[in-house]
CSV table of N, CA and C in Angstrom, one decimal:
chain,number,residue,atom,x,y,z
A,30,UNK,N,26.3,16.9,-32.2
A,30,UNK,CA,26.1,16.7,-30.6
A,30,UNK,C,24.2,16.2,-31.5
A,31,UNK,N,24.4,15.5,-30.1
A,31,UNK,CA,22.3,14.2,-30.5
A,31,UNK,C,21.8,15.6,-29.9
A,32,UNK,N,20.9,14.9,-30.6
A,32,UNK,CA,19.4,16.5,-30.2
A,32,UNK,C,19.1,16.2,-28.5
A,33,UNK,N,18.8,15.8,-28.1
A,33,UNK,CA,18.6,15.6,-26.5
A,33,UNK,C,19.6,16.6,-25.7
A,34,UNK,N,20.8,16.2,-26.1
A,34,UNK,CA,22.1,17.3,-25.5
A,34,UNK,C,22.0,18.5,-25.9
A,35,UNK,N,21.1,18.8,-27.5
A,35,UNK,CA,21.4,19.9,-27.4
A,35,UNK,C,19.8,20.7,-26.9
A,36,UNK,N,18.8,19.8,-26.8
A,36,UNK,CA,17.9,20.5,-26.4
A,36,UNK,C,18.3,20.8,-24.4
A,37,UNK,N,18.9,19.8,-24.1
A,37,UNK,CA,19.2,20.3,-23.0
A,37,UNK,C,20.4,21.2,-22.3
A,38,UNK,N,20.5,21.7,-23.6
A,38,UNK,CA,21.4,22.9,-23.6
A,38,UNK,C,21.1,23.9,-23.4
A,39,UNK,N,20.0,24.1,-24.7
A,39,UNK,CA,19.6,24.8,-24.6
A,39,UNK,C,18.5,25.5,-23.9
A,40,UNK,N,18.0,24.3,-23.3
A,40,UNK,CA,16.9,24.7,-21.8
A,40,UNK,C,17.4,25.0,-20.4
A,41,UNK,N,18.5,24.5,-20.4
A,41,UNK,CA,19.9,24.7,-19.1
A,41,UNK,C,20.0,26.7,-19.4
A,42,UNK,N,20.2,26.6,-20.5
A,42,UNK,CA,20.8,28.5,-21.1
A,42,UNK,C,19.9,29.1,-21.0
A,43,UNK,N,18.2,28.8,-21.4
A,43,UNK,CA,17.0,29.3,-20.9
A,43,UNK,C,16.9,29.6,-19.4
A,44,UNK,N,17.1,28.4,-18.8
A,44,UNK,CA,16.9,28.7,-17.1
A,44,UNK,C,17.9,29.6,-16.9
A,45,UNK,N,19.3,29.6,-16.6
A,45,UNK,CA,19.9,30.7,-16.5
A,45,UNK,C,19.7,31.7,-16.8
A,46,UNK,N,19.6,32.2,-18.2
A,46,UNK,CA,19.4,33.5,-19.0
A,46,UNK,C,17.9,34.2,-18.4
A,47,UNK,N,16.6,33.3,-18.5
A,47,UNK,CA,15.8,33.8,-17.7
A,47,UNK,C,15.9,34.7,-16.6
A,48,UNK,N,16.6,33.7,-15.4
A,48,UNK,CA,16.5,34.2,-14.3
A,48,UNK,C,17.5,35.1,-14.3
A,49,UNK,N,19.1,35.1,-15.0
A,49,UNK,CA,19.8,36.7,-15.2
A,49,UNK,C,18.6,37.8,-15.4
A,50,UNK,N,17.9,37.5,-16.4
A,50,UNK,CA,16.8,38.9,-16.9
A,50,UNK,C,16.1,39.3,-15.6
A,51,UNK,N,15.6,37.9,-15.1
A,51,UNK,CA,14.5,38.7,-14.1
A,51,UNK,C,15.4,39.4,-12.7
A,52,UNK,N,16.7,38.6,-12.6
A,52,UNK,CA,17.6,39.6,-11.6
A,52,UNK,C,17.7,40.5,-12.4
A,53,UNK,N,17.8,40.7,-12.9
A,53,UNK,CA,18.7,42.3,-14.0
A,53,UNK,C,17.1,43.0,-13.6
A,54,UNK,N,16.5,42.7,-13.9
A,54,UNK,CA,15.1,43.8,-13.7
A,54,UNK,C,14.9,44.6,-12.4
A,55,UNK,N,14.9,43.4,-11.0
A,55,UNK,CA,15.3,43.6,-10.2
A,55,UNK,C,16.5,44.9,-9.4
A,56,UNK,N,17.4,44.1,-10.3
A,56,UNK,CA,18.5,45.1,-10.0
A,56,UNK,C,18.6,46.4,-10.3
A,57,UNK,N,18.0,46.7,-11.8
A,57,UNK,CA,17.9,48.1,-12.7
A,57,UNK,C,17.1,48.7,-12.0
A,58,UNK,N,16.0,48.5,-11.0
A,58,UNK,CA,15.3,49.5,-10.9
A,58,UNK,C,16.1,50.0,-9.2
A,59,UNK,N,16.8,49.3,-8.4
A,59,UNK,CA,17.2,50.0,-7.2
A,59,UNK,C,18.5,50.9,-7.6
A,60,UNK,N,19.5,50.2,-9.3
A,60,UNK,CA,20.2,51.3,-9.7
A,60,UNK,C,19.7,52.3,-10.3
A,61,UNK,N,18.4,52.3,-10.9
A,61,UNK,CA,18.2,53.6,-11.8
A,61,UNK,C,17.5,54.8,-10.7
A,62,UNK,N,17.0,54.3,-10.1
A,62,UNK,CA,16.2,55.4,-9.3
A,62,UNK,C,16.5,56.5,-8.8
A,63,UNK,N,15.7,57.5,-8.8
A,63,UNK,CA,16.6,59.1,-8.6
A,63,UNK,C,15.7,59.3,-6.8
A,64,UNK,N,15.6,59.1,-5.9
A,64,UNK,CA,15.0,59.3,-4.6
A,64,UNK,C,16.0,59.9,-3.3
A,65,UNK,N,16.1,61.1,-3.3
A,65,UNK,CA,16.5,62.0,-2.4
A,65,UNK,C,16.5,61.6,-0.8
A,66,UNK,N,15.2,61.5,-1.0
A,66,UNK,CA,14.3,61.6,0.6
A,66,UNK,C,14.9,60.2,0.9
A,67,UNK,N,15.5,59.0,0.7
A,67,UNK,CA,15.9,57.3,0.6
A,67,UNK,C,14.5,56.9,1.7
A,68,UNK,N,13.3,57.7,0.5
A,68,UNK,CA,12.2,56.6,1.1
A,68,UNK,C,11.9,55.1,0.7
A,69,UNK,N,11.2,54.2,1.1
A,69,UNK,CA,11.1,53.1,0.7
A,69,UNK,C,9.7,53.0,-0.2
A,70,UNK,N,10.0,52.7,-1.7
A,70,UNK,CA,8.6,53.1,-2.7
A,70,UNK,C,8.1,51.6,-2.3
A,71,UNK,N,6.8,51.9,-3.3
A,71,UNK,CA,6.1,50.3,-3.6
A,71,UNK,C,6.5,49.9,-4.4
A,72,UNK,N,7.2,50.6,-5.3
A,72,UNK,CA,8.0,49.8,-6.3
A,72,UNK,C,9.5,49.3,-5.8
A,73,UNK,N,9.7,49.9,-5.1
A,73,UNK,CA,11.1,49.0,-4.3
A,73,UNK,C,10.5,47.7,-4.0
A,74,UNK,N,9.3,47.7,-2.9
A,74,UNK,CA,9.1,45.9,-2.5
A,74,UNK,C,8.7,45.3,-3.6
A,75,UNK,N,8.3,45.6,-4.6
A,75,UNK,CA,7.9,44.7,-6.3
A,75,UNK,C,9.3,44.3,-6.3
A,76,UNK,N,10.6,45.5,-6.3
A,76,UNK,CA,12.0,44.8,-7.3
A,76,UNK,C,12.4,44.2,-6.3
A,77,UNK,N,12.3,44.2,-5.0
A,77,UNK,CA,13.3,43.6,-3.7
A,77,UNK,C,12.2,41.9,-3.6
A,78,UNK,N,10.9,42.1,-4.1
A,78,UNK,CA,10.6,41.1,-4.4
A,78,UNK,C,11.0,39.7,-5.1
A,79,UNK,N,11.0,40.4,-6.5
A,79,UNK,CA,11.5,40.0,-7.6
A,79,UNK,C,13.2,39.4,-7.5
A,80,UNK,N,13.6,40.1,-6.9
A,80,UNK,CA,14.6,39.1,-6.8
A,80,UNK,C,14.9,38.3,-5.7
A,81,UNK,N,14.2,38.7,-4.6
A,81,UNK,CA,14.0,37.4,-3.5
A,81,UNK,C,13.3,36.0,-4.0
A,82,UNK,N,12.5,36.1,-4.9
A,82,UNK,CA,11.4,35.3,-5.8
A,82,UNK,C,12.4,34.5,-6.5
A,83,UNK,N,13.2,35.1,-7.1
A,83,UNK,CA,14.8,34.4,-8.2
A,83,UNK,C,15.4,33.9,-7.7
A,84,UNK,N,15.7,34.3,-6.8
A,84,UNK,CA,16.6,34.0,-5.8
A,84,UNK,C,16.5,32.3,-5.5
A,85,UNK,N,15.1,32.3,-4.9
A,85,UNK,CA,14.1,31.2,-4.1
A,85,UNK,C,14.3,30.5,-5.2
A,86,UNK,N,13.6,30.5,-6.6
A,86,UNK,CA,13.8,30.2,-7.4
A,86,UNK,C,14.4,29.0,-8.7
A,87,UNK,N,16.0,30.0,-8.0
A,87,UNK,CA,17.3,29.5,-8.4
A,87,UNK,C,17.7,28.2,-7.5
A,88,UNK,N,17.2,28.2,-6.2
A,88,UNK,CA,17.8,27.0,-5.3
A,88,UNK,C,16.3,26.1,-5.5
A,89,UNK,N,15.9,26.1,-6.4
A,89,UNK,CA,14.2,25.8,-6.8
A,89,UNK,C,13.5,25.0,-5.8
A,90,UNK,N,13.4,25.9,-5.1
A,90,UNK,CA,12.5,25.9,-4.1
A,90,UNK,C,10.9,26.3,-4.4
A,91,UNK,N,9.9,25.2,-3.9
A,91,UNK,CA,8.6,25.9,-4.9
A,91,UNK,C,8.2,26.9,-4.7
A,92,UNK,N,8.4,27.5,-3.5
A,92,UNK,CA,8.0,28.9,-3.1
A,92,UNK,C,8.3,30.2,-3.7
A,93,UNK,N,9.5,30.0,-4.3
A,93,UNK,CA,10.1,30.7,-5.5
A,93,UNK,C,9.6,30.9,-6.6
A,94,UNK,N,9.3,29.6,-7.1
A,94,UNK,CA,8.3,29.7,-8.1
A,94,UNK,C,6.7,30.3,-7.9
A,95,UNK,N,6.3,29.9,-6.7
A,95,UNK,CA,5.2,30.5,-6.5
A,95,UNK,C,4.7,31.8,-6.9
A,96,UNK,N,5.7,32.3,-6.0
A,96,UNK,CA,6.4,34.0,-5.9
A,96,UNK,C,6.4,34.5,-7.2
A,97,UNK,N,7.3,33.8,-8.2
A,97,UNK,CA,7.4,34.6,-9.1
A,97,UNK,C,6.2,34.4,-9.9
A,98,UNK,N,5.2,33.6,-10.0
A,98,UNK,CA,3.6,33.7,-10.7
A,98,UNK,C,2.9,34.5,-10.0
A,99,UNK,N,3.2,35.1,-8.7
A,99,UNK,CA,2.4,35.7,-8.1
A,99,UNK,C,2.9,37.6,-8.5
A,100,UNK,N,4.1,38.0,-8.7
A,100,UNK,CA,4.5,39.1,-8.9
A,100,UNK,C,4.1,39.2,-10.4
A,101,UNK,N,4.6,37.9,-11.1
A,101,UNK,CA,4.6,38.4,-13.1
A,101,UNK,C,2.6,38.7,-12.6
A,102,UNK,N,2.0,38.1,-12.0
A,102,UNK,CA,0.4,38.7,-12.1
A,102,UNK,C,0.1,39.9,-11.8
A,103,UNK,N,0.9,40.5,-11.2
A,103,UNK,CA,1.0,42.0,-9.9
A,103,UNK,C,1.7,42.9,-11.5
A,104,UNK,N,2.6,42.3,-12.0
A,104,UNK,CA,3.4,43.2,-13.0
A,104,UNK,C,2.5,43.1,-14.1
A,105,UNK,N,1.7,42.0,-14.5
A,105,UNK,CA,0.6,42.5,-15.5
A,105,UNK,C,-0.3,43.3,-15.2
A,106,UNK,N,-1.2,43.5,-14.3
A,106,UNK,CA,-2.1,44.1,-13.6
A,106,UNK,C,-1.3,45.6,-13.5
A,107,UNK,N,-0.1,45.9,-12.7
A,107,UNK,CA,0.5,47.2,-13.1
A,107,UNK,C,0.5,47.8,-14.4
A,108,UNK,N,1.0,47.1,-15.5
A,108,UNK,CA,1.0,47.3,-17.2
A,108,UNK,C,-0.5,47.4,-17.5
A,109,UNK,N,-1.4,46.8,-17.0
A,109,UNK,CA,-2.9,46.9,-17.8
A,109,UNK,C,-3.4,48.3,-17.1
A,110,UNK,N,-3.1,48.5,-15.8
A,110,UNK,CA,-3.3,49.7,-14.8
A,110,UNK,C,-2.7,50.6,-15.5
A,111,UNK,N,-1.4,51.2,-15.9
A,111,UNK,CA,-1.0,52.3,-17.0
A,111,UNK,C,-1.7,52.5,-18.1
A,112,UNK,N,-2.1,51.2,-18.5
A,112,UNK,CA,-2.9,51.4,-19.6
A,112,UNK,C,-4.3,52.3,-19.6
A,113,UNK,N,-4.8,51.4,-19.0
A,113,UNK,CA,-6.2,52.0,-18.3
A,113,UNK,C,-5.7,53.5,-18.0
A,114,UNK,N,-4.8,53.9,-17.5
A,114,UNK,CA,-4.8,55.4,-17.1
A,114,UNK,C,-4.5,56.8,-18.4
A,115,UNK,N,-3.8,55.6,-19.4
A,115,UNK,CA,-3.5,56.4,-20.5
A,115,UNK,C,-2.1,56.6,-20.7
A,116,UNK,N,-1.1,55.8,-19.9
A,116,UNK,CA,0.4,56.0,-19.8
A,116,UNK,C,0.8,55.3,-20.6
A,117,UNK,N,0.6,54.4,-21.5
A,117,UNK,CA,1.2,52.6,-21.8
A,117,UNK,C,2.1,53.5,-22.9
A,118,UNK,N,3.4,52.8,-22.9
A,118,UNK,CA,4.3,53.1,-23.9
A,118,UNK,C,4.3,51.6,-24.4
A,119,UNK,N,5.2,51.9,-25.5
A,119,UNK,CA,5.7,50.6,-26.1
A,119,UNK,C,6.6,49.3,-25.3
A,120,UNK,N,7.0,50.0,-24.4
A,120,UNK,CA,7.9,49.0,-23.7
A,120,UNK,C,7.1,48.6,-22.6
A,121,UNK,N,6.0,48.6,-22.4
A,121,UNK,CA,5.0,47.8,-21.7
A,121,UNK,C,4.3,46.8,-22.5
A,122,UNK,N,4.4,46.7,-24.0
A,122,UNK,CA,4.3,45.5,-24.5
A,122,UNK,C,5.3,44.7,-24.0
A,123,UNK,N,6.7,44.4,-23.5
A,123,UNK,CA,7.6,44.0,-23.5
A,123,UNK,C,7.7,43.9,-22.4
A,124,UNK,N,7.5,44.5,-21.1
A,124,UNK,CA,7.0,44.0,-19.8
A,124,UNK,C,5.8,42.8,-19.6
A,125,UNK,N,4.5,42.8,-20.5
A,125,UNK,CA,3.3,42.4,-20.9
A,125,UNK,C,4.5,40.8,-21.0
A,126,UNK,N,5.1,41.0,-22.4
A,126,UNK,CA,5.5,39.8,-22.4
A,126,UNK,C,6.8,39.0,-21.6
A,127,UNK,N,7.2,39.6,-21.2
A,127,UNK,CA,7.9,39.1,-20.0
A,127,UNK,C,7.5,38.8,-18.6
A,128,UNK,N,6.5,39.4,-18.1
A,128,UNK,CA,5.6,39.0,-17.3
A,128,UNK,C,4.8,37.9,-17.5
A,129,UNK,N,3.9,37.6,-18.8
A,129,UNK,CA,3.4,36.4,-19.6
A,129,UNK,C,4.0,35.4,-19.7
A,130,UNK,N,5.2,35.2,-19.6
A,130,UNK,CA,6.0,34.4,-20.4
A,130,UNK,C,6.3,33.9,-18.7
A,131,UNK,N,7.1,34.9,-17.6
A,131,UNK,CA,7.2,34.4,-16.3
A,131,UNK,C,5.5,33.7,-15.7
A,132,UNK,N,4.7,33.9,-15.9
A,132,UNK,CA,3.6,33.2,-15.4
A,132,UNK,C,3.3,32.2,-15.9
A,133,UNK,N,3.9,31.8,-17.2
A,133,UNK,CA,3.2,30.6,-18.2
A,133,UNK,C,4.4,29.7,-17.6
A,134,UNK,N,5.8,30.1,-17.5
A,134,UNK,CA,7.0,29.1,-17.2
A,134,UNK,C,6.8,28.4,-16.0
A,135,UNK,N,6.6,29.2,-15.1
A,135,UNK,CA,6.6,28.9,-13.8
A,135,UNK,C,5.2,28.0,-12.9
A,136,UNK,N,4.1,28.0,-13.8
A,136,UNK,CA,3.1,26.8,-13.6
A,136,UNK,C,3.1,25.6,-13.7
A,137,UNK,N,2.6,24.9,-13.3
A,137,UNK,CA,2.8,23.3,-13.2
A,137,UNK,C,2.9,22.9,-14.4
A,138,UNK,N,2.0,22.9,-15.3
A,138,UNK,CA,2.0,22.4,-16.4
A,138,UNK,C,3.1,22.4,-17.4
A,139,UNK,N,3.7,23.5,-17.0
A,139,UNK,CA,5.0,24.0,-18.1
A,139,UNK,C,6.4,23.0,-17.1
A,140,UNK,N,6.9,22.7,-15.8
A,140,UNK,CA,7.5,21.9,-14.7
A,140,UNK,C,7.7,20.8,-15.8
A,141,UNK,N,6.9,20.0,-16.2
A,141,UNK,CA,6.4,18.9,-16.6
A,141,UNK,C,6.4,19.0,-17.9
A,142,UNK,N,5.8,19.6,-19.0
A,142,UNK,CA,5.5,19.4,-20.4
A,142,UNK,C,6.7,19.9,-21.1
A,143,UNK,N,7.1,21.0,-21.0
A,143,UNK,CA,7.8,22.1,-21.6
A,143,UNK,C,9.4,22.5,-21.4
A,144,UNK,N,10.5,22.0,-22.6
A,144,UNK,CA,11.3,22.0,-21.7
A,144,UNK,C,12.1,23.3,-21.8
A,145,UNK,N,11.8,23.6,-22.7
A,145,UNK,CA,12.4,24.8,-23.2
A,145,UNK,C,11.7,26.2,-21.7
A,146,UNK,N,10.7,25.9,-21.0
A,146,UNK,CA,10.5,26.5,-19.7
A,146,UNK,C,11.8,26.4,-18.8
A,147,UNK,N,11.8,27.9,-18.1
A,147,UNK,CA,13.2,27.5,-17.1
A,147,UNK,C,12.9,26.4,-16.2
A,148,UNK,N,12.0,25.5,-16.0
A,148,UNK,CA,11.8,24.4,-14.9
A,148,UNK,C,11.6,23.1,-15.9
A,149,UNK,N,11.5,23.4,-16.8
A,149,UNK,CA,11.1,22.5,-17.8
A,149,UNK,C,12.7,20.9,-18.0
A,150,UNK,N,14.0,22.1,-18.3
A,150,UNK,CA,14.8,21.2,-18.9
A,150,UNK,C,15.2,20.2,-17.5
A,151,UNK,N,15.1,20.1,-16.6
A,151,UNK,CA,15.9,19.6,-15.7
A,151,UNK,C,15.0,17.9,-15.5
A,152,UNK,N,13.3,18.4,-15.5
A,152,UNK,CA,12.9,17.0,-16.1
A,152,UNK,C,13.0,16.3,-17.2
A,153,UNK,N,13.4,16.6,-18.2
A,153,UNK,CA,14.2,16.6,-19.7
A,153,UNK,C,15.4,15.8,-19.4
A,154,UNK,N,16.0,16.6,-18.4
A,154,UNK,CA,17.5,15.9,-18.3
A,154,UNK,C,17.6,14.9,-17.7
A,155,UNK,N,16.5,14.6,-17.2
A,155,UNK,CA,17.3,13.5,-15.8
A,155,UNK,C,16.2,11.9,-16.4
A,156,UNK,N,15.4,12.4,-17.4
A,156,UNK,CA,14.8,11.2,-18.2
A,156,UNK,C,15.4,10.5,-18.9
């Protein structure tokens, strides 16, 4: 397999895999919550927004990318707020890494220049 084909394959796997991770993060919230009163929590809106933005991004609509960046920024701020309150856990590092990658990979520079960002693969495949 030639290097450009290998790069395109790795980039495509990254694209679908990262979107699957974001969808799983949103869906896991709804599957694991234990509220008996049926009320909608702010975290439910966050998870629903994440799923909606991921679907829009999969459709390659720019509004989905902008929403994912906004949600990633909120995710980073939520982790920082938990650290500030003294409620940090080791999983917070994973959350920050995922949100930071989301914020970077859906930014305008990564769309054009980074093959392994979720959107970078499509520009390289066409070239």
